[in-house]
Amino acid sequence: QVQLVESGGGLVQPGGSLRLSCAASGSIFSISDMGWYRQAPGKERELVADITRDGLTNYADSVKGRFTISRDNAISGDNAKNTVYLQMNSLKPEDTAVYYCNVALGNLAPWGRGTQVTVSS
């Protein structure tokens, strides 16, 4: 069963850090490039970081140098569960959004609920 569950969000002061986790269940995620997306109020969802199965990463200019994406690849199989992380440092108020994970290329999986990140003093 394909499922994405994000966690780790919260309220943090500017300059603070958070680490998001995404539990991705389903064999498709074992071979997919994975990404973290975010959607701020009134804005479209955007891809902020992605990572290949082999660990090559790419970042949006707005988060480069502050965010780090990583992943744990599960052993392949129908019940494989992969985990994708997003370490966020030096957070800014403009990082406030709901954060989601999904495949970074190709057909998107059904979206999870996301995790809310709020950066405010």
PDB file of C-alpha atoms in Angstrom:
ATOM      1  CA  GLN A   1       0.000   0.000   0.000  1.00  0.00           C
ATOM      2  CA  VAL A   2       1.373   3.392  -0.975  1.00  0.00           C
ATOM      3  CA  GLN A   3       1.347   5.816   1.920  1.00  0.00           C
ATOM      4  CA  LEU A   4       3.212   8.954   2.943  1.00  0.00           C
ATOM      5  CA  VAL A   5       3.263  10.140   6.561  1.00  0.00           C
ATOM      6  CA  GLU A   6       5.093  13.330   7.496  1.00  0.00           C
ATOM      7  CA  SER A   7       6.050  14.351  11.030  1.00  0.00           C
ATOM      8  CA  GLY A   8       8.347  16.633  12.994  1.00  0.00           C
ATOM      9  CA  GLY A   9       6.835  20.038  12.378  1.00  0.00           C
ATOM     10  CA  GLY A  10       6.087  22.602  15.035  1.00  0.00           C
ATOM     11  CA  LEU A  11       6.493  26.176  16.192  1.00  0.00           C
ATOM     12  CA  VAL A  12      10.044  27.500  16.251  1.00  0.00           C
ATOM     13  CA  GLN A  13      11.639  30.916  16.640  1.00  0.00           C
ATOM     14  CA  PRO A  14      13.547  32.515  13.775  1.00  0.00           C
ATOM     15  CA  GLY A  15      17.033  31.045  13.614  1.00  0.00           C
ATOM     16  CA  GLY A  16      15.882  27.768  15.093  1.00  0.00           C
ATOM     17  CA  SER A  17      15.981  24.241  13.699  1.00  0.00           C
ATOM     18  CA  LEU A  18      13.599  21.385  13.013  1.00  0.00           C
ATOM     19  CA  ARG A  19      14.008  17.926  11.572  1.00  0.00           C
ATOM     20  CA  LEU A  20      11.159  16.570   9.495  1.00  0.00           C
ATOM     21  CA  SER A  21      10.628  12.881   8.775  1.00  0.00           C
ATOM     22  CA  CYS A  22       8.629  11.166   6.075  1.00  0.00           C
ATOM     23  CA  ALA A  23       7.683   7.504   6.286  1.00  0.00           C
ATOM     24  CA  ALA A  24       7.104   6.367   2.716  1.00  0.00           C
ATOM     25  CA  SER A  25       5.460   2.932   2.500  1.00  0.00           C
ATOM     26  CA  GLY A  26       5.424   1.157  -0.831  1.00  0.00           C
ATOM     27  CA  SER A  27       7.997  -0.384  -3.088  1.00  0.00           C
ATOM     28  CA  ILE A  28       7.776   2.480  -5.575  1.00  0.00           C
ATOM     29  CA  PHE A  29       9.585   4.762  -3.158  1.00  0.00           C
ATOM     30  CA  SER A  30      12.602   2.459  -3.015  1.00  0.00           C
ATOM     31  CA  ILE A  31      13.498   3.349  -6.590  1.00  0.00           C
ATOM     32  CA  SER A  32      12.206   6.892  -6.779  1.00  0.00           C
ATOM     33  CA  ASP A  33      13.819  10.254  -6.422  1.00  0.00           C
ATOM     34  CA  MET A  34      12.128  11.757  -3.379  1.00  0.00           C
ATOM     35  CA  GLY A  35      11.412  15.344  -2.518  1.00  0.00           C
ATOM     36  CA  TRP A  36      10.170  17.677   0.153  1.00  0.00           C
ATOM     37  CA  TYR A  37       7.551  20.170  -0.899  1.00  0.00           C
ATOM     38  CA  ARG A  38       5.938  23.030   0.978  1.00  0.00           C
ATOM     39  CA  GLN A  39       2.822  25.090   0.611  1.00  0.00           C
ATOM     40  CA  ALA A  40       2.434  28.430   2.318  1.00  0.00           C
ATOM     41  CA  PRO A  41      -0.987  30.086   2.762  1.00  0.00           C
ATOM     42  CA  GLY A  42      -2.185  31.524  -0.520  1.00  0.00           C
ATOM     43  CA  LYS A  43       0.724  30.075  -2.491  1.00  0.00           C
ATOM     44  CA  GLU A  44       1.239  27.095  -4.720  1.00  0.00           C
ATOM     45  CA  ARG A  45       3.030  23.995  -3.519  1.00  0.00           C
ATOM     46  CA  GLU A  46       6.731  24.107  -4.350  1.00  0.00           C
ATOM     47  CA  LEU A  47       9.554  21.594  -4.363  1.00  0.00           C
ATOM     48  CA  VAL A  48      12.284  22.724  -1.976  1.00  0.00           C
ATOM     49  CA  ALA A  49      14.648  19.741  -1.922  1.00  0.00           C
ATOM     50  CA  ASP A  50      15.048  16.413  -3.659  1.00  0.00           C
ATOM     51  CA  ILE A  51      17.302  13.389  -3.406  1.00  0.00           C
ATOM     52  CA  THR A  52      18.025  10.484  -5.712  1.00  0.00           C
ATOM     53  CA  ARG A  53      18.142   6.896  -4.527  1.00  0.00           C
ATOM     54  CA  ASP A  54      21.926   7.171  -4.553  1.00  0.00           C
ATOM     55  CA  GLY A  55      21.940  10.304  -2.430  1.00  0.00           C
ATOM     56  CA  LEU A  56      22.466  13.094  -4.929  1.00  0.00           C
ATOM     57  CA  THR A  57      20.662  16.214  -3.726  1.00  0.00           C
ATOM     58  CA  ASN A  58      19.248  19.415  -5.139  1.00  0.00           C
ATOM     59  CA  TYR A  59      17.797  22.445  -3.382  1.00  0.00           C
ATOM     60  CA  ALA A  60      15.706  25.471  -4.187  1.00  0.00           C
ATOM     61  CA  ASP A  61      17.686  28.694  -3.943  1.00  0.00           C
ATOM     62  CA  SER A  62      15.505  29.844  -1.056  1.00  0.00           C
ATOM     63  CA  VAL A  63      16.692  27.007   1.210  1.00  0.00           C
ATOM     64  CA  LYS A  64      20.156  26.248  -0.135  1.00  0.00           C
ATOM     65  CA  GLY A  65      22.740  26.197   2.636  1.00  0.00           C
ATOM     66  CA  ARG A  66      20.086  25.938   5.362  1.00  0.00           C
ATOM     67  CA  PHE A  67      18.179  22.718   4.594  1.00  0.00           C
ATOM     68  CA  THR A  68      19.600  19.214   4.174  1.00  0.00           C
ATOM     69  CA  ILE A  69      17.662  16.310   2.712  1.00  0.00           C
ATOM     70  CA  SER A  70      18.632  12.707   3.394  1.00  0.00           C
ATOM     71  CA  ARG A  71      17.058   9.260   3.152  1.00  0.00           C
ATOM     72  CA  ASP A  72      17.186   5.714   4.471  1.00  0.00           C
ATOM     73  CA  ASN A  73      16.484   3.204   1.723  1.00  0.00           C
ATOM     74  CA  ALA A  74      14.527   0.148   2.772  1.00  0.00           C
ATOM     75  CA  ILE A  75      15.153  -3.326   1.458  1.00  0.00           C
ATOM     76  CA  SER A  76      12.957  -3.718  -1.618  1.00  0.00           C
ATOM     77  CA  GLY A  77       9.619  -5.433  -1.312  1.00  0.00           C
ATOM     78  CA  ASP A  78       5.918  -4.705  -1.257  1.00  0.00           C
ATOM     79  CA  ASN A  79       6.056  -3.647   2.378  1.00  0.00           C
ATOM     80  CA  ALA A  80       9.214  -1.597   2.037  1.00  0.00           C
ATOM     81  CA  LYS A  81       9.279   1.530   4.126  1.00  0.00           C
ATOM     82  CA  ASN A  82      11.688   4.262   3.200  1.00  0.00           C
ATOM     83  CA  THR A  83      12.327   7.318   5.341  1.00  0.00           C
ATOM     84  CA  VAL A  84      13.184  10.737   4.014  1.00  0.00           C
ATOM     85  CA  TYR A  85      14.426  13.505   6.298  1.00  0.00           C
ATOM     86  CA  LEU A  86      14.672  17.253   6.035  1.00  0.00           C
ATOM     87  CA  GLN A  87      16.991  18.994   8.468  1.00  0.00           C
ATOM     88  CA  MET A  88      16.069  22.668   8.564  1.00  0.00           C
ATOM     89  CA  ASN A  89      18.428  25.167  10.166  1.00  0.00           C
ATOM     90  CA  SER A  90      18.450  28.950  10.398  1.00  0.00           C
ATOM     91  CA  LEU A  91      14.711  28.995   9.888  1.00  0.00           C
ATOM     92  CA  LYS A  92      13.041  32.176   8.708  1.00  0.00           C
ATOM     93  CA  PRO A  93       9.428  33.359   8.976  1.00  0.00           C
ATOM     94  CA  GLU A  94       9.094  32.840   5.230  1.00  0.00           C
ATOM     95  CA  ASP A  95       9.719  29.120   5.756  1.00  0.00           C
ATOM     96  CA  THR A  96       6.312  28.888   7.427  1.00  0.00           C
ATOM     97  CA  ALA A  97       4.267  26.364   5.463  1.00  0.00           C
ATOM     98  CA  VAL A  98       2.846  22.877   5.458  1.00  0.00           C
ATOM     99  CA  TYR A  99       5.605  20.488   4.412  1.00  0.00           C
ATOM    100  CA  TYR A 100       4.956  17.352   2.377  1.00  0.00           C
ATOM    101  CA  CYS A 101       7.080  14.610   0.890  1.00  0.00           C
ATOM    102  CA  ASN A 102       6.465  12.808  -2.394  1.00  0.00           C
ATOM    103  CA  VAL A 103       8.319  11.512  -5.404  1.00  0.00           C
ATOM    104  CA  ALA A 104      10.356  14.221  -7.079  1.00  0.00           C
ATOM    105  CA  LEU A 105      10.050  12.960 -10.647  1.00  0.00           C
ATOM    106  CA  GLY A 106       7.304  11.162 -12.504  1.00  0.00           C
ATOM    107  CA  ASN A 107       3.817  10.461 -11.279  1.00  0.00           C
ATOM    108  CA  LEU A 108       3.077  11.775  -7.802  1.00  0.00           C
ATOM    109  CA  ALA A 109       1.788   9.436  -5.136  1.00  0.00           C
ATOM    110  CA  PRO A 110      -1.303  10.393  -3.127  1.00  0.00           C
ATOM    111  CA  TRP A 111      -0.333  13.249  -0.823  1.00  0.00           C
ATOM    112  CA  GLY A 112      -0.059  12.748   2.901  1.00  0.00           C
ATOM    113  CA  ARG A 113      -1.421  15.216   5.426  1.00  0.00           C
ATOM    114  CA  GLY A 114       1.826  17.094   5.672  1.00  0.00           C
ATOM    115  CA  THR A 115       3.350  18.633   8.777  1.00  0.00           C
ATOM    116  CA  GLN A 116       2.949  22.273   9.767  1.00  0.00           C
ATOM    117  CA  VAL A 117       6.082  24.365  10.286  1.00  0.00           C
ATOM    118  CA  THR A 118       5.581  27.781  11.825  1.00  0.00           C
ATOM    119  CA  VAL A 119       8.508  30.159  12.285  1.00  0.00           C
ATOM    120  CA  SER A 120       7.579  33.034  14.532  1.00  0.00           C
ATOM    121  CA  SER A 121       8.837  34.945  17.529  1.00  0.00           C
TER     122      SER A 121
END
